Structures are given as structure tokens and as C-alpha cells.
mmCIF file of N, CA and C and ligand atoms in Angstrom:
data_model
loop_
_atom_site.group_PDB
_atom_site.id
_atom_site.type_symbol
_atom_site.label_atom_id
_atom_site.label_comp_id
_atom_site.label_asym_id
_atom_site.label_seq_id
_atom_site.Cartn_x
_atom_site.Cartn_y
_atom_site.Cartn_z
ATOM 1 N N UNK N 1 -13.826 -29.025 27.141
ATOM 2 C CA UNK N 1 -13.765 -27.855 26.258
ATOM 3 C C UNK N 1 -12.555 -27.006 26.629
ATOM 4 N N UNK N 2 -11.643 -26.853 25.680
ATOM 5 C CA UNK N 2 -10.397 -26.129 25.981
ATOM 6 C C UNK N 2 -10.549 -24.613 25.853
ATOM 7 N N UNK N 3 -11.558 -24.177 25.076
ATOM 8 C CA UNK N 3 -11.693 -22.740 24.849
ATOM 9 C C UNK N 3 -12.506 -22.112 25.977
ATOM 10 N N UNK N 4 -12.001 -21.022 26.540
ATOM 11 C CA UNK N 4 -12.701 -20.387 27.657
ATOM 12 C C UNK N 4 -13.380 -19.074 27.264
ATOM 13 N N UNK N 5 -12.960 -18.506 26.130
ATOM 14 C CA UNK N 5 -13.498 -17.203 25.718
ATOM 15 C C UNK N 5 -12.972 -16.905 24.315
ATOM 16 N N UNK N 6 -13.702 -16.079 23.566
ATOM 17 C CA UNK N 6 -13.072 -15.467 22.390
ATOM 18 C C UNK N 6 -12.203 -14.355 22.961
ATOM 19 N N UNK N 7 -10.899 -14.492 22.870
ATOM 20 C CA UNK N 7 -10.026 -13.461 23.438
ATOM 21 C C UNK N 7 -10.079 -12.188 22.610
ATOM 22 N N UNK N 8 -9.890 -12.356 21.303
ATOM 23 C CA UNK N 8 -9.970 -11.191 20.429
ATOM 24 C C UNK N 8 -10.217 -11.603 18.987
ATOM 25 N N UNK N 9 -10.783 -10.660 18.257
ATOM 26 C CA UNK N 9 -10.854 -10.754 16.808
ATOM 27 C C UNK N 9 -9.890 -9.699 16.286
ATOM 28 N N UNK N 10 -8.929 -10.121 15.499
ATOM 29 C CA UNK N 10 -7.900 -9.204 15.013
ATOM 30 C C UNK N 10 -8.220 -8.746 13.602
ATOM 31 N N UNK N 11 -8.157 -7.443 13.402
ATOM 32 C CA UNK N 11 -8.479 -6.838 12.113
ATOM 33 C C UNK N 11 -7.250 -6.086 11.619
ATOM 34 N N UNK N 12 -6.789 -6.446 10.456
ATOM 35 C CA UNK N 12 -5.613 -5.789 9.870
ATOM 36 C C UNK N 12 -6.040 -4.497 9.196
ATOM 37 N N UNK N 13 -5.348 -3.420 9.521
ATOM 38 C CA UNK N 13 -5.677 -2.105 8.960
ATOM 39 C C UNK N 13 -4.400 -1.398 8.502
ATOM 40 N N UNK N 14 -4.576 -0.471 7.556
ATOM 41 C CA UNK N 14 -3.417 0.304 7.096
ATOM 42 C C UNK N 14 -3.046 1.376 8.117
ATOM 43 N N UNK N 15 -4.069 2.051 8.643
ATOM 44 C CA UNK N 15 -3.832 3.227 9.494
ATOM 45 C C UNK N 15 -4.463 2.979 10.864
ATOM 46 N N UNK N 16 -3.639 2.650 11.843
ATOM 47 C CA UNK N 16 -4.161 2.282 13.164
ATOM 48 C C UNK N 16 -4.937 3.423 13.812
ATOM 49 N N UNK N 17 -4.405 4.639 13.724
ATOM 50 C CA UNK N 17 -5.083 5.776 14.357
ATOM 51 C C UNK N 17 -6.457 6.028 13.729
ATOM 52 N N UNK N 18 -6.531 5.896 12.412
ATOM 53 C CA UNK N 18 -7.811 6.106 11.729
ATOM 54 C C UNK N 18 -8.821 5.032 12.126
ATOM 55 N N UNK N 19 -8.360 3.797 12.245
ATOM 56 C CA UNK N 19 -9.254 2.698 12.624
ATOM 57 C C UNK N 19 -9.738 2.873 14.059
ATOM 58 N N UNK N 20 -8.836 3.272 14.955
ATOM 59 C CA UNK N 20 -9.223 3.521 16.351
ATOM 60 C C UNK N 20 -10.264 4.637 16.401
ATOM 61 N N UNK N 21 -10.024 5.711 15.661
ATOM 62 C CA UNK N 21 -10.953 6.847 15.650
ATOM 63 C C UNK N 21 -12.326 6.415 15.150
ATOM 64 N N UNK N 22 -12.353 5.539 14.155
ATOM 65 C CA UNK N 22 -13.620 5.014 13.621
ATOM 66 C C UNK N 22 -14.390 4.242 14.688
ATOM 67 N N UNK N 23 -13.716 3.360 15.399
ATOM 68 C CA UNK N 23 -14.380 2.557 16.438
ATOM 69 C C UNK N 23 -14.814 3.434 17.611
ATOM 70 N N UNK N 24 -14.028 4.456 17.902
ATOM 71 C CA UNK N 24 -14.408 5.392 18.970
ATOM 72 C C UNK N 24 -15.666 6.152 18.576
ATOM 73 N N UNK N 25 -15.680 6.637 17.352
ATOM 74 C CA UNK N 25 -16.805 7.430 16.869
ATOM 75 C C UNK N 25 -18.061 6.573 16.726
ATOM 76 N N UNK N 26 -17.899 5.402 16.125
ATOM 77 C CA UNK N 26 -19.057 4.567 15.815
ATOM 78 C C UNK N 26 -19.648 3.914 17.053
ATOM 79 N N UNK N 27 -18.782 3.426 17.955
ATOM 80 C CA UNK N 27 -19.264 2.608 19.074
ATOM 81 C C UNK N 27 -19.020 3.233 20.437
ATOM 82 N N UNK N 28 -18.330 4.367 20.477
ATOM 83 C CA UNK N 28 -17.918 4.881 21.775
ATOM 84 C C UNK N 28 -16.897 3.982 22.424
ATOM 85 N N UNK N 29 -16.206 3.199 21.626
ATOM 86 C CA UNK N 29 -15.200 2.271 22.152
ATOM 87 C C UNK N 29 -14.000 3.049 22.684
ATOM 88 N N UNK N 30 -13.331 2.452 23.651
ATOM 89 C CA UNK N 30 -12.110 3.068 24.172
ATOM 90 C C UNK N 30 -10.970 2.068 24.087
ATOM 91 N N UNK N 31 -9.787 2.616 23.882
ATOM 92 C CA UNK N 31 -8.592 1.771 23.783
ATOM 93 C C UNK N 31 -8.168 1.380 25.196
ATOM 94 N N UNK N 32 -8.174 0.086 25.435
ATOM 95 C CA UNK N 32 -7.777 -0.421 26.755
ATOM 96 C C UNK N 32 -6.274 -0.643 26.810
ATOM 97 N N UNK N 33 -5.718 -0.992 25.666
ATOM 98 C CA UNK N 33 -4.292 -1.312 25.657
ATOM 99 C C UNK N 33 -3.744 -1.047 24.260
ATOM 100 N N UNK N 34 -2.561 -0.493 24.224
ATOM 101 C CA UNK N 34 -1.915 -0.253 22.939
ATOM 102 C C UNK N 34 -0.475 -0.721 23.070
ATOM 103 N N UNK N 35 0.009 -1.382 22.036
ATOM 104 C CA UNK N 35 1.343 -1.972 22.171
ATOM 105 C C UNK N 35 1.994 -2.141 20.803
ATOM 106 N N UNK N 36 3.294 -1.959 20.778
ATOM 107 C CA UNK N 36 4.090 -2.296 19.602
ATOM 108 C C UNK N 36 4.814 -3.595 19.924
ATOM 109 N N UNK N 37 4.588 -4.612 19.090
ATOM 110 C CA UNK N 37 5.313 -5.879 19.249
ATOM 111 C C UNK N 37 6.332 -5.928 18.114
ATOM 112 N N UNK N 38 7.523 -5.422 18.402
ATOM 113 C CA UNK N 38 8.529 -5.234 17.355
ATOM 114 C C UNK N 38 8.941 -6.568 16.734
ATOM 115 N N UNK N 39 8.987 -7.622 17.554
ATOM 116 C CA UNK N 39 9.400 -8.938 17.036
ATOM 117 C C UNK N 39 8.414 -9.467 15.990
ATOM 118 N N UNK N 40 7.167 -9.049 16.072
ATOM 119 C CA UNK N 40 6.158 -9.466 15.094
ATOM 120 C C UNK N 40 5.927 -8.399 14.025
ATOM 121 N N UNK N 41 6.561 -7.224 14.179
ATOM 122 C CA UNK N 41 6.375 -6.139 13.223
ATOM 123 C C UNK N 41 4.972 -5.564 13.241
ATOM 124 N N UNK N 42 4.325 -5.597 14.408
ATOM 125 C CA UNK N 42 2.954 -5.097 14.495
ATOM 126 C C UNK N 42 2.813 -4.046 15.589
ATOM 127 N N UNK N 43 1.856 -3.169 15.370
ATOM 128 C CA UNK N 43 1.371 -2.300 16.437
ATOM 129 C C UNK N 43 -0.119 -2.569 16.543
ATOM 130 N N UNK N 44 -0.609 -2.606 17.765
ATOM 131 C CA UNK N 44 -2.001 -2.986 17.939
ATOM 132 C C UNK N 44 -2.681 -2.132 18.986
ATOM 133 N N UNK N 45 -3.986 -2.012 18.836
ATOM 134 C CA UNK N 45 -4.828 -1.340 19.819
ATOM 135 C C UNK N 45 -5.942 -2.307 20.184
ATOM 136 N N UNK N 46 -6.128 -2.511 21.490
ATOM 137 C CA UNK N 46 -7.170 -3.419 21.960
ATOM 138 C C UNK N 46 -8.339 -2.612 22.501
ATOM 139 N N UNK N 47 -9.512 -2.847 21.927
ATOM 140 C CA UNK N 47 -10.742 -2.200 22.365
ATOM 141 C C UNK N 47 -11.553 -3.248 23.110
ATOM 142 N N UNK N 48 -11.867 -2.995 24.353
ATOM 143 C CA UNK N 48 -12.532 -4.011 25.161
ATOM 144 C C UNK N 48 -14.005 -4.114 24.820
ATOM 145 N N UNK N 49 -14.471 -5.353 24.656
ATOM 146 C CA UNK N 49 -15.887 -5.645 24.446
ATOM 147 C C UNK N 49 -16.238 -6.770 25.417
ATOM 148 N N UNK N 50 -16.913 -6.442 26.508
ATOM 149 C CA UNK N 50 -17.168 -7.410 27.593
ATOM 150 C C UNK N 50 -15.823 -8.009 28.023
ATOM 151 N N UNK N 51 -15.688 -9.340 27.954
ATOM 152 C CA UNK N 51 -14.423 -9.956 28.371
ATOM 153 C C UNK N 51 -13.500 -10.234 27.199
ATOM 154 N N UNK N 52 -13.859 -9.690 26.037
ATOM 155 C CA UNK N 52 -13.066 -9.927 24.827
ATOM 156 C C UNK N 52 -12.559 -8.600 24.273
ATOM 157 N N UNK N 53 -11.849 -8.683 23.170
ATOM 158 C CA UNK N 53 -11.299 -7.482 22.550
ATOM 159 C C UNK N 53 -11.498 -7.511 21.045
ATOM 160 N N UNK N 54 -11.647 -6.323 20.492
ATOM 161 C CA UNK N 54 -11.367 -6.124 19.077
ATOM 162 C C UNK N 54 -9.923 -5.655 19.021
ATOM 163 N N UNK N 55 -9.108 -6.339 18.249
ATOM 164 C CA UNK N 55 -7.695 -5.975 18.147
ATOM 165 C C UNK N 55 -7.447 -5.384 16.763
ATOM 166 N N UNK N 56 -7.235 -4.082 16.720
ATOM 167 C CA UNK N 56 -6.870 -3.432 15.465
ATOM 168 C C UNK N 56 -5.362 -3.523 15.325
ATOM 169 N N UNK N 57 -4.915 -4.011 14.172
ATOM 170 C CA UNK N 57 -3.511 -4.352 13.993
ATOM 171 C C UNK N 57 -2.970 -3.719 12.722
ATOM 172 N N UNK N 58 -1.839 -3.056 12.835
ATOM 173 C CA UNK N 58 -1.193 -2.466 11.670
ATOM 174 C C UNK N 58 0.284 -2.869 11.680
ATOM 175 N N UNK N 59 0.933 -2.671 10.556
ATOM 176 C CA UNK N 59 2.343 -3.046 10.434
ATOM 177 C C UNK N 59 3.243 -1.931 10.962
ATOM 178 N N UNK N 60 4.416 -2.316 11.453
ATOM 179 C CA UNK N 60 5.402 -1.306 11.846
ATOM 180 C C UNK N 60 6.459 -1.107 10.771
ATOM 181 N N UNK N 61 6.558 -2.055 9.857
ATOM 182 C CA UNK N 61 7.492 -1.906 8.737
ATOM 183 C C UNK N 61 7.015 -2.768 7.558
ATOM 184 N N UNK N 62 7.596 -2.511 6.387
ATOM 185 C CA UNK N 62 7.086 -3.101 5.150
ATOM 186 C C UNK N 62 7.290 -4.612 5.046
ATOM 187 N N UNK N 63 8.209 -5.160 5.836
ATOM 188 C CA UNK N 63 8.504 -6.591 5.743
ATOM 189 C C UNK N 63 7.710 -7.416 6.754
ATOM 190 N N UNK N 64 6.916 -6.767 7.572
ATOM 191 C CA UNK N 64 6.203 -7.513 8.613
ATOM 192 C C UNK N 64 5.108 -8.370 7.985
ATOM 193 N N UNK N 65 4.754 -9.463 8.632
ATOM 194 C CA UNK N 65 3.691 -10.330 8.100
ATOM 195 C C UNK N 65 2.382 -9.569 7.867
ATOM 196 N N UNK N 66 2.092 -8.614 8.715
ATOM 197 C CA UNK N 66 0.855 -7.837 8.533
ATOM 198 C C UNK N 66 0.947 -6.981 7.274
ATOM 199 N N UNK N 67 2.113 -6.397 7.024
ATOM 200 C CA UNK N 67 2.293 -5.595 5.807
ATOM 201 C C UNK N 67 2.095 -6.461 4.565
ATOM 202 N N UNK N 68 2.651 -7.671 4.619
ATOM 203 C CA UNK N 68 2.524 -8.582 3.477
ATOM 204 C C UNK N 68 1.061 -9.009 3.299
ATOM 205 N N UNK N 69 0.402 -9.247 4.413
ATOM 206 C CA UNK N 69 -1.019 -9.628 4.373
ATOM 207 C C UNK N 69 -1.851 -8.507 3.763
ATOM 208 N N UNK N 70 -1.595 -7.268 4.215
ATOM 209 C CA UNK N 70 -2.353 -6.121 3.711
ATOM 210 C C UNK N 70 -2.115 -5.926 2.217
ATOM 211 N N UNK N 71 -0.868 -6.116 1.785
ATOM 212 C CA UNK N 71 -0.548 -5.937 0.365
ATOM 213 C C UNK N 71 -1.280 -6.969 -0.489
ATOM 214 N N UNK N 72 -1.397 -8.185 0.051
ATOM 215 C CA UNK N 72 -1.974 -9.284 -0.715
ATOM 216 C C UNK N 72 -3.499 -9.318 -0.621
ATOM 217 N N UNK N 73 -4.026 -9.122 0.582
ATOM 218 C CA UNK N 73 -5.447 -9.367 0.825
ATOM 219 C C UNK N 73 -6.231 -8.106 1.150
ATOM 220 N N UNK N 74 -5.533 -7.028 1.487
ATOM 221 C CA UNK N 74 -6.234 -5.810 1.888
ATOM 222 C C UNK N 74 -6.665 -5.870 3.343
ATOM 223 N N UNK N 75 -7.362 -4.830 3.787
ATOM 224 C CA UNK N 75 -7.793 -4.763 5.173
ATOM 225 C C UNK N 75 -8.894 -5.793 5.447
ATOM 226 N N UNK N 76 -8.965 -6.219 6.702
ATOM 227 C CA UNK N 76 -10.037 -7.146 7.072
ATOM 228 C C UNK N 76 -9.639 -8.040 8.225
ATOM 229 N N UNK N 77 -10.515 -9.003 8.498
ATOM 230 C CA UNK N 77 -10.264 -9.908 9.626
ATOM 231 C C UNK N 77 -9.012 -10.737 9.346
ATOM 232 N N UNK N 78 -8.089 -10.717 10.292
ATOM 233 C CA UNK N 78 -6.793 -11.362 10.112
ATOM 234 C C UNK N 78 -6.705 -12.679 10.862
ATOM 235 N N UNK N 79 -7.119 -12.693 12.112
ATOM 236 C CA UNK N 79 -7.138 -13.950 12.872
ATOM 237 C C UNK N 79 -8.120 -13.844 14.036
ATOM 238 N N UNK N 80 -8.434 -15.011 14.598
ATOM 239 C CA UNK N 80 -9.272 -15.069 15.799
ATOM 240 C C UNK N 80 -8.414 -15.605 16.936
ATOM 241 N N UNK N 81 -8.443 -14.895 18.051
ATOM 242 C CA UNK N 81 -7.715 -15.340 19.235
ATOM 243 C C UNK N 81 -8.656 -16.074 20.172
ATOM 244 N N UNK N 82 -8.353 -17.347 20.408
ATOM 245 C CA UNK N 82 -9.159 -18.145 21.340
ATOM 246 C C UNK N 82 -8.440 -18.199 22.682
ATOM 247 N N UNK N 83 -9.148 -17.830 23.739
ATOM 248 C CA UNK N 83 -8.521 -17.885 25.065
ATOM 249 C C UNK N 83 -8.569 -19.316 25.607
ATOM 250 N N UNK N 84 -7.447 -19.736 26.141
ATOM 251 C CA UNK N 84 -7.318 -21.087 26.700
ATOM 252 C C UNK N 84 -6.614 -20.989 28.049
ATOM 253 N N UNK N 85 -6.801 -22.016 28.861
ATOM 254 C CA UNK N 85 -6.127 -22.039 30.163
ATOM 255 C C UNK N 85 -4.679 -22.490 30.032
ATOM 256 N N UNK N 86 -4.423 -23.334 29.018
ATOM 257 C CA UNK N 86 -3.097 -23.918 28.874
ATOM 258 C C UNK N 86 -2.727 -23.945 27.398
ATOM 259 N N UNK N 87 -1.865 -23.033 27.015
ATOM 260 C CA UNK N 87 -1.519 -22.875 25.595
ATOM 261 C C UNK N 87 -0.832 -24.125 25.043
ATOM 262 N N UNK N 88 0.088 -24.688 25.800
ATOM 263 C CA UNK N 88 0.819 -25.872 25.330
ATOM 264 C C UNK N 88 -0.141 -27.043 25.102
ATOM 265 N N UNK N 89 -1.059 -27.239 26.011
ATOM 266 C CA UNK N 89 -2.033 -28.323 25.865
ATOM 267 C C UNK N 89 -2.940 -28.073 24.660
ATOM 268 N N UNK N 90 -3.267 -26.815 24.426
ATOM 269 C CA UNK N 90 -4.123 -26.480 23.289
ATOM 270 C C UNK N 90 -3.397 -26.718 21.963
ATOM 271 N N UNK N 91 -2.086 -26.428 21.908
ATOM 272 C CA UNK N 91 -1.306 -26.742 20.691
ATOM 273 C C UNK N 91 -1.356 -28.252 20.439
ATOM 274 N N UNK N 92 -1.101 -29.030 21.475
ATOM 275 C CA UNK N 92 -1.122 -30.496 21.347
ATOM 276 C C UNK N 92 -2.462 -30.982 20.826
ATOM 277 N N UNK N 93 -3.529 -30.419 21.367
ATOM 278 C CA UNK N 93 -4.872 -30.839 20.955
ATOM 279 C C UNK N 93 -5.125 -30.485 19.502
ATOM 280 N N UNK N 94 -4.624 -29.318 19.069
ATOM 281 C CA UNK N 94 -4.828 -28.905 17.679
ATOM 282 C C UNK N 94 -4.038 -29.806 16.744
ATOM 283 N N UNK N 95 -2.809 -30.145 17.124
ATOM 284 C CA UNK N 95 -1.985 -31.043 16.310
ATOM 285 C C UNK N 95 -2.644 -32.415 16.219
ATOM 286 N N UNK N 96 -3.160 -32.898 17.344
ATOM 287 C CA UNK N 96 -3.847 -34.200 17.359
ATOM 288 C C UNK N 96 -5.068 -34.185 16.447
ATOM 289 N N UNK N 97 -5.649 -33.001 16.265
ATOM 290 C CA UNK N 97 -6.831 -32.865 15.403
ATOM 291 C C UNK N 97 -6.441 -32.637 13.941
ATOM 292 N N UNK N 98 -5.127 -32.570 13.677
ATOM 293 C CA UNK N 98 -4.663 -32.459 12.302
ATOM 294 C C UNK N 98 -4.226 -31.080 11.879
ATOM 295 N N UNK N 99 -4.213 -30.112 12.793
ATOM 296 C CA UNK N 99 -3.795 -28.750 12.457
ATOM 297 C C UNK N 99 -2.274 -28.631 12.472
ATOM 298 N N UNK N 100 -1.780 -27.580 11.837
ATOM 299 C CA UNK N 100 -0.344 -27.333 11.756
ATOM 300 C C UNK N 100 0.006 -26.086 12.548
ATOM 301 N N UNK N 101 0.789 -26.239 13.609
ATOM 302 C CA UNK N 101 1.148 -25.048 14.374
ATOM 303 C C UNK N 101 2.194 -24.202 13.647
ATOM 304 N N UNK N 102 2.048 -22.903 13.698
ATOM 305 C CA UNK N 102 3.111 -22.003 13.246
ATOM 306 C C UNK N 102 4.134 -21.889 14.378
ATOM 307 N N UNK N 103 3.630 -21.789 15.599
ATOM 308 C CA UNK N 103 4.484 -21.825 16.792
ATOM 309 C C UNK N 103 4.354 -23.210 17.416
ATOM 310 N N UNK N 104 5.451 -23.943 17.421
ATOM 311 C CA UNK N 104 5.393 -25.310 17.959
ATOM 312 C C UNK N 104 5.360 -25.313 19.482
ATOM 313 N N UNK N 105 5.752 -24.183 20.064
ATOM 314 C CA UNK N 105 5.706 -24.042 21.525
ATOM 315 C C UNK N 105 5.147 -22.664 21.852
ATOM 316 N N UNK N 106 4.536 -22.523 23.010
ATOM 317 C CA UNK N 106 4.010 -21.211 23.405
ATOM 318 C C UNK N 106 5.113 -20.164 23.469
ATOM 319 N N UNK N 107 4.752 -18.925 23.157
ATOM 320 C CA UNK N 107 5.717 -17.828 23.200
ATOM 321 C C UNK N 107 5.027 -16.587 23.749
ATOM 322 N N UNK N 108 5.799 -15.571 24.135
ATOM 323 C CA UNK N 108 5.182 -14.356 24.671
ATOM 324 C C UNK N 108 4.363 -13.626 23.601
ATOM 325 N N UNK N 109 3.171 -13.162 23.984
ATOM 326 C CA UNK N 109 2.331 -12.341 23.115
ATOM 327 C C UNK N 109 2.218 -10.949 23.708
ATOM 328 N N UNK N 110 1.292 -10.167 23.178
ATOM 329 C CA UNK N 110 1.094 -8.826 23.727
ATOM 330 C C UNK N 110 0.331 -8.917 25.044
ATOM 331 N N UNK N 111 0.302 -7.825 25.776
ATOM 332 C CA UNK N 111 -0.487 -7.749 27.005
ATOM 333 C C UNK N 111 -0.017 -8.762 28.043
ATOM 334 N N UNK N 112 1.225 -9.237 27.920
ATOM 335 C CA UNK N 112 1.742 -10.186 28.895
ATOM 336 C C UNK N 112 1.176 -11.590 28.756
ATOM 337 N N UNK N 113 0.551 -11.881 27.628
ATOM 338 C CA UNK N 113 -0.042 -13.202 27.426
ATOM 339 C C UNK N 113 0.991 -14.185 26.881
ATOM 340 N N UNK N 114 0.602 -15.445 26.867
ATOM 341 C CA UNK N 114 1.382 -16.507 26.239
ATOM 342 C C UNK N 114 0.549 -17.005 25.070
ATOM 343 N N UNK N 115 1.165 -17.068 23.881
ATOM 344 C CA UNK N 115 0.372 -17.352 22.679
ATOM 345 C C UNK N 115 1.044 -18.375 21.775
ATOM 346 N N UNK N 116 0.262 -18.906 20.842
ATOM 347 C CA UNK N 116 0.779 -19.715 19.738
ATOM 348 C C UNK N 116 -0.193 -19.571 18.577
ATOM 349 N N UNK N 117 0.370 -19.478 17.365
ATOM 350 C CA UNK N 117 -0.463 -19.386 16.167
ATOM 351 C C UNK N 117 -0.562 -20.752 15.488
ATOM 352 N N UNK N 118 -1.736 -20.998 14.923
ATOM 353 C CA UNK N 118 -2.014 -22.228 14.177
ATOM 354 C C UNK N 118 -2.297 -21.834 12.729
ATOM 355 N N UNK N 119 -1.681 -22.551 11.795
ATOM 356 C CA UNK N 119 -1.791 -22.203 10.371
ATOM 357 C C UNK N 119 -3.229 -22.371 9.859
ATOM 358 N N UNK N 120 -3.680 -21.426 9.016
ATOM 359 C CA UNK N 120 -5.046 -21.551 8.475
ATOM 360 C C UNK N 120 -5.263 -22.820 7.652
ATOM 361 N N UNK N 121 -4.183 -23.250 6.948
ATOM 362 C CA UNK N 121 -4.312 -24.515 6.208
ATOM 363 C C UNK N 121 -4.371 -25.630 7.247
ATOM 364 N N UNK N 122 -5.412 -26.379 7.237
ATOM 365 C CA UNK N 122 -5.595 -27.415 8.251
ATOM 366 C C UNK N 122 -6.492 -26.943 9.376
ATOM 367 N N UNK N 123 -6.904 -25.669 9.337
ATOM 368 C CA UNK N 123 -7.815 -25.137 10.357
ATOM 369 C C UNK N 123 -8.991 -24.423 9.680
ATOM 370 N N UNK N 124 -9.418 -24.983 8.561
ATOM 371 C CA UNK N 124 -10.578 -24.476 7.838
ATOM 372 C C UNK N 124 -10.454 -23.001 7.478
ATOM 373 N N UNK N 125 -9.221 -22.620 7.101
ATOM 374 C CA UNK N 125 -9.023 -21.305 6.510
ATOM 375 C C UNK N 125 -8.906 -20.152 7.476
ATOM 376 N N UNK N 126 -8.862 -20.459 8.774
ATOM 377 C CA UNK N 126 -8.755 -19.378 9.764
ATOM 378 C C UNK N 126 -7.423 -19.436 10.488
ATOM 379 N N UNK N 127 -6.699 -18.326 10.452
ATOM 380 C CA UNK N 127 -5.498 -18.207 11.285
ATOM 381 C C UNK N 127 -5.968 -18.123 12.739
ATOM 382 N N UNK N 128 -5.532 -19.067 13.542
ATOM 383 C CA UNK N 128 -5.974 -19.153 14.942
ATOM 384 C C UNK N 128 -4.824 -18.789 15.861
ATOM 385 N N UNK N 129 -5.112 -17.955 16.834
ATOM 386 C CA UNK N 129 -4.149 -17.665 17.894
ATOM 387 C C UNK N 129 -4.689 -18.225 19.199
ATOM 388 N N UNK N 130 -3.897 -19.034 19.851
ATOM 389 C CA UNK N 130 -4.249 -19.542 21.179
ATOM 390 C C UNK N 130 -3.670 -18.575 22.193
ATOM 391 N N UNK N 131 -4.499 -18.086 23.093
ATOM 392 C CA UNK N 131 -4.079 -17.034 24.025
ATOM 393 C C UNK N 131 -4.292 -17.495 25.466
ATOM 394 N N UNK N 132 -3.204 -17.558 26.193
ATOM 395 C CA UNK N 132 -3.283 -17.888 27.620
ATOM 396 C C UNK N 132 -2.933 -16.636 28.409
ATOM 397 N N UNK N 133 -3.818 -16.226 29.297
ATOM 398 C CA UNK N 133 -3.581 -15.004 30.069
ATOM 399 C C UNK N 133 -2.633 -15.266 31.228
HETATM 400 CO CO1 CO C 201 -3.834 -11.715 18.071
#
């Protein structure tokens, strides 16, 4: 079994501060980590839930993939991050299973992680992020 944990569930939102305030109010959640990933055009807030996170994600500019997603699909679940011990091996396993990687090789993610995205087409409609800590 290559998956070690659900690393995070990512939710695309228009207003990051409003979404954080909602989770704080509703669940008493606290932001463990906040980061702008300029190369991906995203800003995110990670709310810790046991060993996993809810990742609230908003766009930093109108051309970012998140902005395009929000314009097309609206707010909601954007991707699931699966934690793995070895991102490169997990990409290989996904390709062997017939999936299409968006990232053919692992690359830096937020929080100092190493990540790769797998296209929803070929993965039963879910954008998958492989996350190696
Ligand atoms: Co993610």
C-alpha cells in the first residue's frame, strides 16, 4: 500500500479569509500554516485535523488554475492530497495503473513537501496530488 495518510482535502474558495473565519467559527479550527505559492498562483491556509489537513485554496491572480476552476465550476472540493513515502514511485505506480500525470516528475509543493499532480481524466474524475513530506 503506497498511501500512508490522507494528507489534505483541498477546497477552492473565492475569499480565503472568509473561508478561514468560517472554519474557525464552525469548528474552532486553527490555521497551522499559510502560504502563497506564486508559481501555482495560489494562496492557501492549512487547518490541521489529526494528521491531515483541510486546505483552503484561493487564487492570487485571474490567470491561475484556481481562478479558472472557480470561474468554471464555482467553489468546492478541488483535489485530494494523498500522502506517500516516495512521490516518484507513486507517479510510476499511477502511470502503470493507466493514470496520466500532470507532473511527470516530483516537484516542490507547499509546506516544504514534494508533490505531483495526477489528471482527473484517468483517475475516476478526481484531481489527485501525491504528497511526500
Ligand atoms: Co494540494
